[in-house]
PDB file of C-alpha atoms in Angstrom:
ATOM      1  CA  MET A   1      22.229 -25.184  33.508  1.00 60.00           C
ATOM      2  CA  GLY A   2      20.992 -22.812  30.972  1.00 85.00           C
ATOM      3  CA  ARG A   3      23.077 -19.925  29.270  1.00 96.00           C
ATOM      4  CA  ILE A   4      23.936 -16.946  31.167  1.00 98.00           C
ATOM      5  CA  ALA A   5      24.156 -13.310  30.177  1.00 98.00           C
ATOM      6  CA  TYR A   6      25.836 -10.178  31.543  1.00 98.00           C
ATOM      7  CA  VAL A   7      23.587  -7.074  31.381  1.00 98.00           C
ATOM      8  CA  ASN A   8      24.743  -3.700  32.830  1.00 97.00           C
ATOM      9  CA  GLY A   9      26.013  -5.060  36.039  1.00 97.00           C
ATOM     10  CA  ARG A  10      24.105  -8.206  36.563  1.00 97.00           C
ATOM     11  CA  PHE A  11      24.339 -12.041  35.426  1.00 98.00           C
ATOM     12  CA  VAL A  12      21.076 -13.053  34.241  1.00 98.00           C
ATOM     13  CA  PRO A  13      19.476 -15.967  32.467  1.00 97.00           C
ATOM     14  CA  HIS A  14      19.624 -15.454  28.984  1.00 96.00           C
ATOM     15  CA  ALA A  15      15.846 -15.730  28.035  1.00 95.00           C
ATOM     16  CA  GLU A  16      15.738 -12.831  30.689  1.00 95.00           C
ATOM     17  CA  ALA A  17      18.347 -10.540  29.288  1.00 97.00           C
ATOM     18  CA  PHE A  18      16.737  -7.587  28.165  1.00 96.00           C
ATOM     19  CA  VAL A  19      18.106  -3.797  27.308  1.00 96.00           C
ATOM     20  CA  HIS A  20      16.025  -0.476  27.790  1.00 97.00           C
ATOM     21  CA  ILE A  21      14.142   0.587  24.699  1.00 97.00           C
ATOM     22  CA  GLU A  22      15.741   3.973  24.698  1.00 98.00           C
ATOM     23  CA  ASP A  23      19.265   2.128  24.628  1.00 98.00           C
ATOM     24  CA  ARG A  24      21.217   4.120  21.835  1.00 98.00           C
ATOM     25  CA  GLY A  25      22.613   0.870  20.488  1.00 98.00           C
ATOM     26  CA  TYR A  26      19.080  -0.298  19.848  1.00 97.00           C
ATOM     27  CA  GLN A  27      17.928   2.980  18.252  1.00 98.00           C
ATOM     28  CA  LEU A  28      20.626   4.452  16.520  1.00 98.00           C
ATOM     29  CA  ALA A  29      23.353   1.836  16.242  1.00 98.00           C
ATOM     30  CA  ASP A  30      25.439   4.060  18.714  1.00 98.00           C
ATOM     31  CA  ALA A  31      27.407   0.950  20.013  1.00 98.00           C
ATOM     32  CA  VAL A  32      30.554  -1.081  19.271  1.00 98.00           C
ATOM     33  CA  TYR A  33      31.043  -5.016  20.109  1.00 98.00           C
ATOM     34  CA  GLU A  34      34.189  -7.137  20.154  1.00 98.00           C
ATOM     35  CA  VAL A  35      34.074 -11.116  19.671  1.00 98.00           C
ATOM     36  CA  TRP A  36      36.886 -13.205  21.371  1.00 98.00           C
ATOM     37  CA  ALA A  37      37.216 -16.924  20.600  1.00 98.00           C
ATOM     38  CA  LEU A  38      37.715 -19.147  23.328  1.00 98.00           C
ATOM     39  CA  PHE A  39      40.266 -22.017  23.670  1.00 97.00           C
ATOM     40  CA  GLY A  40      40.227 -24.146  26.632  1.00 97.00           C
ATOM     41  CA  GLY A  41      37.944 -21.774  28.305  1.00 97.00           C
ATOM     42  CA  LYS A  42      40.412 -18.821  27.954  1.00 98.00           C
ATOM     43  CA  LEU A  43      40.397 -15.614  25.828  1.00 98.00           C
ATOM     44  CA  ALA A  44      42.237 -15.574  22.621  1.00 97.00           C
ATOM     45  CA  ASP A  45      44.045 -12.605  21.123  1.00 97.00           C
ATOM     46  CA  ALA A  46      42.975 -10.751  24.314  1.00 97.00           C
ATOM     47  CA  GLU A  47      45.246  -7.898  24.266  1.00 96.00           C
ATOM     48  CA  GLY A  48      44.145  -7.007  20.510  1.00 97.00           C
ATOM     49  CA  HIS A  49      40.528  -7.155  21.091  1.00 98.00           C
ATOM     50  CA  PHE A  50      40.928  -4.961  24.250  1.00 98.00           C
ATOM     51  CA  VAL A  51      43.110  -2.400  22.234  1.00 98.00           C
ATOM     52  CA  ARG A  52      40.576  -2.170  19.449  1.00 98.00           C
ATOM     53  CA  LEU A  53      37.620  -1.943  21.983  1.00 98.00           C
ATOM     54  CA  GLU A  54      39.166   0.976  23.441  1.00 98.00           C
ATOM     55  CA  ARG A  55      40.068   2.527  20.200  1.00 98.00           C
ATOM     56  CA  SER A  56      36.490   2.122  18.850  1.00 98.00           C
ATOM     57  CA  LEU A  57      34.936   3.542  21.989  1.00 98.00           C
ATOM     58  CA  SER A  58      37.453   6.639  21.675  1.00 98.00           C
ATOM     59  CA  GLU A  59      36.496   7.260  18.076  1.00 98.00           C
ATOM     60  CA  LEU A  60      32.735   7.343  19.188  1.00 98.00           C
ATOM     61  CA  GLN A  61      33.513   9.423  22.130  1.00 98.00           C
ATOM     62  CA  ILE A  62      31.997   6.810  24.490  1.00 98.00           C
ATOM     63  CA  ASP A  63      33.592   5.848  27.821  1.00 97.00           C
ATOM     64  CA  MET A  64      35.030   2.935  29.098  1.00 97.00           C
ATOM     65  CA  PRO A  65      32.480   1.247  30.891  1.00 97.00           C
ATOM     66  CA  MET A  66      34.850  -0.019  33.551  1.00 97.00           C
ATOM     67  CA  SER A  67      38.861  -0.537  33.784  1.00 97.00           C
ATOM     68  CA  ARG A  68      40.522  -3.255  31.427  1.00 97.00           C
ATOM     69  CA  ALA A  69      41.164  -5.336  34.490  1.00 97.00           C
ATOM     70  CA  ALA A  70      37.567  -5.193  35.670  1.00 98.00           C
ATOM     71  CA  LEU A  71      36.013  -6.191  32.261  1.00 98.00           C
ATOM     72  CA  THR A  72      38.810  -8.898  31.832  1.00 98.00           C
ATOM     73  CA  THR A  73      37.096 -10.243  35.211  1.00 98.00           C
ATOM     74  CA  VAL A  74      33.594  -9.683  33.827  1.00 98.00           C
ATOM     75  CA  LEU A  75      34.411 -11.679  30.697  1.00 98.00           C
ATOM     76  CA  ARG A  76      36.062 -14.579  32.440  1.00 98.00           C
ATOM     77  CA  GLU A  77      33.264 -14.830  35.044  1.00 98.00           C
ATOM     78  CA  ALA A  78      30.610 -15.064  32.287  1.00 98.00           C
ATOM     79  CA  VAL A  79      32.873 -17.953  30.456  1.00 98.00           C
ATOM     80  CA  ARG A  80      32.833 -19.590  34.097  1.00 98.00           C
ATOM     81  CA  ARG A  81      29.268 -19.392  34.600  1.00 98.00           C
ATOM     82  CA  ASN A  82      28.273 -20.395  30.989  1.00 98.00           C
ATOM     83  CA  ARG A  83      30.960 -23.318  31.493  1.00 97.00           C
ATOM     84  CA  VAL A  84      31.792 -22.935  28.022  1.00 98.00           C
ATOM     85  CA  ALA A  85      35.419 -24.179  27.000  1.00 97.00           C
ATOM     86  CA  GLU A  86      35.371 -23.913  23.164  1.00 97.00           C
ATOM     87  CA  GLY A  87      33.420 -21.069  21.702  1.00 98.00           C
ATOM     88  CA  LEU A  88      32.946 -17.144  21.351  1.00 98.00           C
ATOM     89  CA  VAL A  89      32.479 -14.360  23.894  1.00 98.00           C
ATOM     90  CA  TYR A  90      30.435 -11.397  22.280  1.00 98.00           C
ATOM     91  CA  LEU A  91      30.605  -8.065  24.301  1.00 98.00           C
ATOM     92  CA  GLN A  92      28.725  -4.692  23.129  1.00 98.00           C
ATOM     93  CA  VAL A  93      29.072  -1.478  24.581  1.00 98.00           C
ATOM     94  CA  SER A  94      26.377   1.403  23.637  1.00 98.00           C
ATOM     95  CA  ARG A  95      26.471   4.916  24.561  1.00 98.00           C
ATOM     96  CA  GLY A  96      23.757   4.219  26.985  1.00 98.00           C
ATOM     97  CA  VAL A  97      20.169   4.770  27.926  1.00 98.00           C
ATOM     98  CA  ALA A  98      18.546   8.325  26.956  1.00 98.00           C
ATOM     99  CA  PRO A  99      15.578   9.845  25.460  1.00 97.00           C
ATOM    100  CA  ARG A 100      15.936   9.324  21.806  1.00 97.00           C
ATOM    101  CA  ASP A 101      17.917  12.086  19.884  1.00 97.00           C
ATOM    102  CA  HIS A 102      20.490  11.863  17.613  1.00 98.00           C
ATOM    103  CA  ALA A 103      22.999  14.253  19.225  1.00 98.00           C
ATOM    104  CA  PHE A 104      24.616  12.700  22.345  1.00 98.00           C
ATOM    105  CA  PRO A 105      23.019  12.715  25.806  1.00 98.00           C
ATOM    106  CA  ASN A 106      23.925  15.833  27.719  1.00 96.00           C
ATOM    107  CA  PRO A 107      24.860  15.592  30.439  1.00 96.00           C
ATOM    108  CA  PRO A 108      26.224  12.000  29.442  1.00 96.00           C
ATOM    109  CA  VAL A 109      24.985   8.756  30.465  1.00 97.00           C
ATOM    110  CA  ARG A 110      26.529   5.378  31.749  1.00 97.00           C
ATOM    111  CA  PRO A 111      27.447   3.281  28.675  1.00 98.00           C
ATOM    112  CA  ALA A 112      25.537  -0.006  28.600  1.00 98.00           C
ATOM    113  CA  VAL A 113      27.261  -3.235  28.609  1.00 98.00           C
ATOM    114  CA  VAL A 114      26.072  -6.555  27.403  1.00 98.00           C
ATOM    115  CA  ILE A 115      28.036  -9.940  27.277  1.00 98.00           C
ATOM    116  CA  THR A 116      26.936 -13.431  25.980  1.00 98.00           C
ATOM    117  CA  VAL A 117      28.982 -16.443  25.712  1.00 98.00           C
ATOM    118  CA  SER A 118      28.119 -19.239  22.989  1.00 98.00           C
ATOM    119  CA  ARG A 119      29.570 -22.406  22.437  1.00 97.00           C
ATOM    120  CA  VAL A 120      31.508 -23.790  19.092  1.00 97.00           C
ATOM    121  CA  ASP A 121      31.887 -27.049  17.792  1.00 96.00           C
ATOM    122  CA  ARG A 122      35.375 -27.330  16.884  1.00 95.00           C
ATOM    123  CA  ALA A 123      35.044 -30.712  15.249  1.00 96.00           C
ATOM    124  CA  ALA A 124      32.698 -29.202  12.833  1.00 97.00           C
ATOM    125  CA  THR A 125      34.521 -26.165  12.265  1.00 96.00           C
ATOM    126  CA  GLU A 126      37.595 -28.191  11.623  1.00 97.00           C
ATOM    127  CA  ALA A 127      35.570 -30.415   8.978  1.00 97.00           C
ATOM    128  CA  ARG A 128      34.450 -27.024   7.458  1.00 97.00           C
ATOM    129  CA  ALA A 129      37.905 -25.801   7.043  1.00 98.00           C
ATOM    130  CA  ALA A 130      39.319 -29.181   5.323  1.00 97.00           C
ATOM    131  CA  LYS A 131      36.473 -28.965   2.559  1.00 98.00           C
ATOM    132  CA  GLY A 132      36.819 -25.281   2.275  1.00 98.00           C
ATOM    133  CA  VAL A 133      33.913 -22.703   1.544  1.00 98.00           C
ATOM    134  CA  GLY A 134      32.477 -20.482  -1.229  1.00 98.00           C
ATOM    135  CA  VAL A 135      32.252 -16.815  -1.127  1.00 98.00           C
ATOM    136  CA  VAL A 136      30.352 -14.401  -3.318  1.00 98.00           C
ATOM    137  CA  THR A 137      31.065 -10.856  -4.296  1.00 98.00           C
ATOM    138  CA  THR A 138      28.899  -7.667  -3.733  1.00 98.00           C
ATOM    139  CA  PRO A 139      29.129  -3.902  -4.364  1.00 98.00           C
ATOM    140  CA  GLU A 140      30.745  -1.899  -1.421  1.00 98.00           C
ATOM    141  CA  ASN A 141      27.830   0.058   0.166  1.00 97.00           C
ATOM    142  CA  ARG A 142      29.179   0.742   3.726  1.00 97.00           C
ATOM    143  CA  TRP A 143      29.785   3.888   5.278  1.00 96.00           C
ATOM    144  CA  GLY A 144      33.330   5.343   5.301  1.00 96.00           C
ATOM    145  CA  ARG A 145      34.357   4.289   9.039  1.00 97.00           C
ATOM    146  CA  CYS A 146      34.460   0.607   8.969  1.00 97.00           C
ATOM    147  CA  ASP A 147      37.727   0.660  10.771  1.00 97.00           C
ATOM    148  CA  ILE A 148      35.310   1.363  13.663  1.00 98.00           C
ATOM    149  CA  LYS A 149      33.864  -1.922  15.144  1.00 98.00           C
ATOM    150  CA  THR A 150      30.195  -0.525  15.189  1.00 98.00           C
ATOM    151  CA  VAL A 151      26.802  -2.584  15.484  1.00 98.00           C
ATOM    152  CA  GLY A 152      25.754  -0.958  12.312  1.00 97.00           C
ATOM    153  CA  LEU A 153      25.901  -4.141  10.210  1.00 98.00           C
ATOM    154  CA  LEU A 154      23.016  -3.894   8.123  1.00 98.00           C
ATOM    155  CA  PRO A 155      24.981  -3.791   4.813  1.00 98.00           C
ATOM    156  CA  ASN A 156      26.909  -6.938   6.166  1.00 98.00           C
ATOM    157  CA  ALA A 157      23.845  -8.813   7.142  1.00 98.00           C
ATOM    158  CA  LEU A 158      22.272  -8.143   3.580  1.00 98.00           C
ATOM    159  CA  ALA A 159      25.745  -9.559   2.367  1.00 98.00           C
ATOM    160  CA  LYS A 160      25.743 -12.409   4.512  1.00 98.00           C
ATOM    161  CA  GLN A 161      22.104 -13.368   3.360  1.00 98.00           C
ATOM    162  CA  LYS A 162      23.171 -13.075  -0.060  1.00 98.00           C
ATOM    163  CA  ALA A 163      25.903 -15.143   0.534  1.00 98.00           C
ATOM    164  CA  ARG A 164      23.655 -18.064   2.106  1.00 98.00           C
ATOM    165  CA  ALA A 165      21.135 -17.731  -0.711  1.00 98.00           C
ATOM    166  CA  ALA A 166      23.938 -18.929  -3.312  1.00 98.00           C
ATOM    167  CA  GLY A 167      25.035 -21.622  -0.778  1.00 98.00           C
ATOM    168  CA  ALA A 168      28.353 -19.769   0.254  1.00 98.00           C
ATOM    169  CA  VAL A 169      29.624 -18.852   3.599  1.00 98.00           C
ATOM    170  CA  GLU A 170      30.829 -15.441   3.091  1.00 98.00           C
ATOM    171  CA  ALA A 171      30.400 -12.327   1.076  1.00 98.00           C
ATOM    172  CA  TRP A 172      33.323 -10.113  -0.158  1.00 98.00           C
ATOM    173  CA  PHE A 173      32.737  -6.409  -0.647  1.00 98.00           C
ATOM    174  CA  VAL A 174      34.407  -5.204  -3.920  1.00 98.00           C
ATOM    175  CA  ASP A 175      34.881  -1.516  -4.270  1.00 98.00           C
ATOM    176  CA  GLU A 176      34.574   0.793  -7.225  1.00 97.00           C
ATOM    177  CA  LEU A 177      37.848  -0.001  -8.551  1.00 97.00           C
ATOM    178  CA  GLY A 178      36.631  -3.581  -8.443  1.00 98.00           C
ATOM    179  CA  LEU A 179      39.335  -4.657  -5.635  1.00 98.00           C
ATOM    180  CA  VAL A 180      38.051  -6.682  -2.894  1.00 98.00           C
ATOM    181  CA  THR A 181      38.007  -4.746   0.511  1.00 98.00           C
ATOM    182  CA  GLU A 182      36.977  -7.592   2.822  1.00 98.00           C
ATOM    183  CA  GLY A 183      34.302  -9.995   3.809  1.00 98.00           C
ATOM    184  CA  ALA A 184      31.221  -9.313   5.701  1.00 98.00           C
ATOM    185  CA  SER A 185      32.647 -10.618   9.139  1.00 97.00           C
ATOM    186  CA  SER A 186      36.261 -11.512   7.950  1.00 98.00           C
ATOM    187  CA  ASN A 187      39.175 -10.422   6.248  1.00 98.00           C
ATOM    188  CA  ALA A 188      40.193 -11.500   2.631  1.00 98.00           C
ATOM    189  CA  TRP A 189      43.406 -13.244   1.709  1.00 98.00           C
ATOM    190  CA  ILE A 190      44.992 -14.893  -0.988  1.00 98.00           C
ATOM    191  CA  VAL A 191      47.962 -16.794  -2.122  1.00 98.00           C
ATOM    192  CA  ASP A 192      49.131 -15.468  -5.457  1.00 97.00           C
ATOM    193  CA  GLN A 193      50.898 -17.501  -8.296  1.00 96.00           C
ATOM    194  CA  ASP A 194      54.209 -16.168  -7.083  1.00 96.00           C
ATOM    195  CA  GLY A 195      53.510 -17.708  -3.365  1.00 96.00           C
ATOM    196  CA  ILE A 196      53.075 -14.590  -1.884  1.00 97.00           C
ATOM    197  CA  LEU A 197      50.168 -13.925   0.698  1.00 98.00           C
ATOM    198  CA  ARG A 198      48.035 -10.706  -0.123  1.00 98.00           C
ATOM    199  CA  THR A 199      45.522  -8.934   1.975  1.00 98.00           C
ATOM    200  CA  ARG A 200      44.024  -5.482   1.763  1.00 97.00           C
ATOM    201  CA  ASP A 201      46.031  -2.822   3.660  1.00 96.00           C
ATOM    202  CA  THR A 202      44.237  -1.287   6.721  1.00 93.00           C
ATOM    203  CA  ASN A 203      44.381   2.335   5.252  1.00 91.00           C
ATOM    204  CA  ALA A 204      41.719   1.438   3.010  1.00 92.00           C
ATOM    205  CA  ASN A 205      38.406   1.244   4.586  1.00 94.00           C
ATOM    206  CA  ILE A 206      38.369  -1.867   6.324  1.00 96.00           C
ATOM    207  CA  LEU A 207      38.094  -3.257   9.732  1.00 95.00           C
ATOM    208  CA  ARG A 208      41.678  -4.086  11.494  1.00 93.00           C
ATOM    209  CA  GLY A 209      41.039  -7.400  12.177  1.00 96.00           C
ATOM    210  CA  VAL A 210      42.583  -8.965  15.340  1.00 97.00           C
ATOM    211  CA  THR A 211      43.014 -12.309  13.862  1.00 98.00           C
ATOM    212  CA  ARG A 212      44.477 -10.592  10.673  1.00 97.00           C
ATOM    213  CA  HIS A 213      47.096  -8.774  13.125  1.00 96.00           C
ATOM    214  CA  THR A 214      48.115 -12.020  14.633  1.00 97.00           C
ATOM    215  CA  LEU A 215      48.234 -13.950  11.521  1.00 97.00           C
ATOM    216  CA  MET A 216      50.673 -11.442  10.075  1.00 97.00           C
ATOM    217  CA  ASP A 217      53.178 -12.283  12.731  1.00 96.00           C
ATOM    218  CA  VAL A 218      52.532 -16.200  12.380  1.00 97.00           C
ATOM    219  CA  ILE A 219      53.347 -15.707   8.538  1.00 97.00           C
ATOM    220  CA  ARG A 220      56.634 -13.931   9.004  1.00 95.00           C
ATOM    221  CA  GLU A 221      57.625 -16.517  11.644  1.00 96.00           C
ATOM    222  CA  ALA A 222      56.621 -19.276   9.330  1.00 96.00           C
ATOM    223  CA  GLY A 223      59.231 -17.626   6.773  1.00 96.00           C
ATOM    224  CA  LEU A 224      56.424 -16.490   4.217  1.00 97.00           C
ATOM    225  CA  LYS A 225      56.156 -13.430   2.476  1.00 97.00           C
ATOM    226  CA  VAL A 226      53.178 -11.334   2.948  1.00 97.00           C
ATOM    227  CA  GLU A 227      51.964  -7.988   1.029  1.00 97.00           C
ATOM    228  CA  GLU A 228      49.458  -5.434   1.931  1.00 97.00           C
ATOM    229  CA  ARG A 229      48.258  -5.538  -1.384  1.00 96.00           C
ATOM    230  CA  PRO A 230      44.483  -5.457  -2.815  1.00 97.00           C
ATOM    231  CA  PHE A 231      43.502  -8.041  -5.402  1.00 98.00           C
ATOM    232  CA  THR A 232      40.357  -8.407  -7.738  1.00 98.00           C
ATOM    233  CA  PRO A 233      37.867 -11.476  -7.644  1.00 98.00           C
ATOM    234  CA  GLU A 234      39.544 -12.624 -10.909  1.00 98.00           C
ATOM    235  CA  GLU A 235      42.934 -12.383  -9.059  1.00 98.00           C
ATOM    236  CA  ALA A 236      41.626 -14.421  -6.360  1.00 98.00           C
ATOM    237  CA  ARG A 237      40.181 -17.288  -8.524  1.00 98.00           C
ATOM    238  CA  ALA A 238      43.414 -17.226 -10.389  1.00 98.00           C
ATOM    239  CA  ALA A 239      45.434 -17.332  -7.210  1.00 98.00           C
ATOM    240  CA  LYS A 240      46.804 -20.566  -5.593  1.00 98.00           C
ATOM    241  CA  GLU A 241      44.994 -20.366  -2.820  1.00 98.00           C
ATOM    242  CA  ALA A 242      42.542 -18.050  -0.815  1.00 98.00           C
ATOM    243  CA  PHE A 243      41.018 -17.828   3.051  1.00 98.00           C
ATOM    244  CA  ILE A 244      39.185 -15.679   5.105  1.00 98.00           C
ATOM    245  CA  THR A 245      40.118 -14.734   8.751  1.00 98.00           C
ATOM    246  CA  GLY A 246      38.434 -13.692  11.700  1.00 97.00           C
ATOM    247  CA  ALA A 247      37.553 -14.670  15.387  1.00 96.00           C
ATOM    248  CA  GLY A 248      34.839 -17.090  14.610  1.00 95.00           C
ATOM    249  CA  THR A 249      36.245 -18.439  11.409  1.00 96.00           C
ATOM    250  CA  ILE A 250      39.946 -18.544  12.541  1.00 97.00           C
ATOM    251  CA  VAL A 251      41.903 -19.293   9.029  1.00 98.00           C
ATOM    252  CA  LEU A 252      39.076 -20.751   6.571  1.00 98.00           C
ATOM    253  CA  PRO A 253      40.067 -21.891   3.225  1.00 98.00           C
ATOM    254  CA  VAL A 254      38.058 -20.378   0.402  1.00 98.00           C
ATOM    255  CA  VAL A 255      37.679 -22.834  -2.541  1.00 98.00           C
ATOM    256  CA  SER A 256      35.177 -20.624  -4.907  1.00 98.00           C
ATOM    257  CA  VAL A 257      34.265 -17.158  -5.503  1.00 98.00           C
ATOM    258  CA  ASP A 258      30.955 -16.502  -7.195  1.00 98.00           C
ATOM    259  CA  GLY A 259      30.598 -20.150  -8.098  1.00 98.00           C
ATOM    260  CA  LYS A 260      34.009 -20.655  -9.961  1.00 98.00           C
ATOM    261  CA  PRO A 261      36.718 -22.305  -8.321  1.00 98.00           C
ATOM    262  CA  VAL A 262      39.953 -20.729  -6.765  1.00 98.00           C
ATOM    263  CA  GLY A 263      43.057 -22.079  -8.274  1.00 94.00           C
ATOM    264  CA  GLU A 264      42.046 -26.050  -8.431  1.00 94.00           C
ATOM    265  CA  GLY A 265      39.199 -25.598  -6.469  1.00 97.00           C
ATOM    266  CA  ALA A 266      40.565 -27.605  -3.288  1.00 97.00           C
ATOM    267  CA  VAL A 267      41.827 -26.493  -0.041  1.00 98.00           C
ATOM    268  CA  GLY A 268      45.444 -25.557  -0.399  1.00 97.00           C
ATOM    269  CA  PRO A 269      48.676 -26.265   1.912  1.00 98.00           C
ATOM    270  CA  VAL A 270      49.621 -22.766   2.951  1.00 98.00           C
ATOM    271  CA  ALA A 271      45.793 -22.087   4.462  1.00 98.00           C
ATOM    272  CA  THR A 272      45.977 -25.337   6.195  1.00 98.00           C
ATOM    273  CA  ARG A 273      49.353 -24.966   7.687  1.00 98.00           C
ATOM    274  CA  LEU A 274      48.632 -20.952   8.891  1.00 98.00           C
ATOM    275  CA  ARG A 275      45.359 -22.376  10.424  1.00 98.00           C
ATOM    276  CA  SER A 276      47.226 -24.911  12.457  1.00 97.00           C
ATOM    277  CA  LEU A 277      49.842 -22.366  13.493  1.00 98.00           C
ATOM    278  CA  TYR A 278      47.623 -19.770  14.450  1.00 97.00           C
ATOM    279  CA  ILE A 279      45.454 -22.117  16.594  1.00 97.00           C
ATOM    280  CA  GLU A 280      48.629 -23.205  18.414  1.00 97.00           C
ATOM    281  CA  ARG A 281      49.597 -19.846  19.014  1.00 96.00           C
ATOM    282  CA  ALA A 282      46.386 -18.558  20.131  1.00 96.00           C
ATOM    283  CA  LYS A 283      45.931 -21.485  22.533  1.00 96.00           C
ATOM    284  CA  ALA A 284      49.575 -20.715  24.148  1.00 96.00           C
ATOM    285  CA  GLN A 285      48.788 -16.972  24.588  1.00 96.00           C
ATOM    286  CA  ALA A 286      44.978 -17.274  25.634  1.00 96.00           C
ATOM    287  CA  ILE A 287      44.366 -15.702  29.214  1.00 96.00           C
TER     288      ILE A 287
END
């Protein structure tokens, strides 16, 4: 059986899944999205993603397309129809379809909803985590509301391409003060020379990562110290360890920044332990 997508109230074959040419998400990036990791066919960090989805929609004055309970049912049905146990679920909600105009449609139109499900090779991701990855840095050039998870991701896409061209996996944005904000699709962390975990605070212009939030709890329960304090690329290279977090990467060790090693250039024990603890928690709490 091929992949199945959900588009505006209908489950359709993935190859036949289309949105209207005047969908505002397509023409104006007037849309938000969320990505859930799947463990055993269940949604990880479900509550955090729903809360962030509702906040993003509210910030853009887009109505929830359906109740949270109904949306949960649709997400689960999409997973069931695709027969995916380990993977990712992508949800996109746009303002809807209306004649192209920068101002909001008046009267409002129904929000448009798209859901897709994809498989993840857990063995491959674990092998990558065991080896570690490289990141590159790039100047911060995004808009001032990165706290909203919108589909306006062109700077992120260009940053990812810069990383790929350099043989790296992720790009870290660096602001005008020389401080790392976050990755193109992840939050950035280090373990400094004092053994303190550090990541940028959410008062800065960064996304409020759901995996980041859950990991904060995991870190404290593990008896480790964490500070929401920025760091420079130089501090990252001088750190004991570095890693990134996100629904797609979970906790992924970083062993180089701009081609230069982080610490000894090898995966460290803290990131390895936190990855294991996070996965254990995610599996136990998935719905």
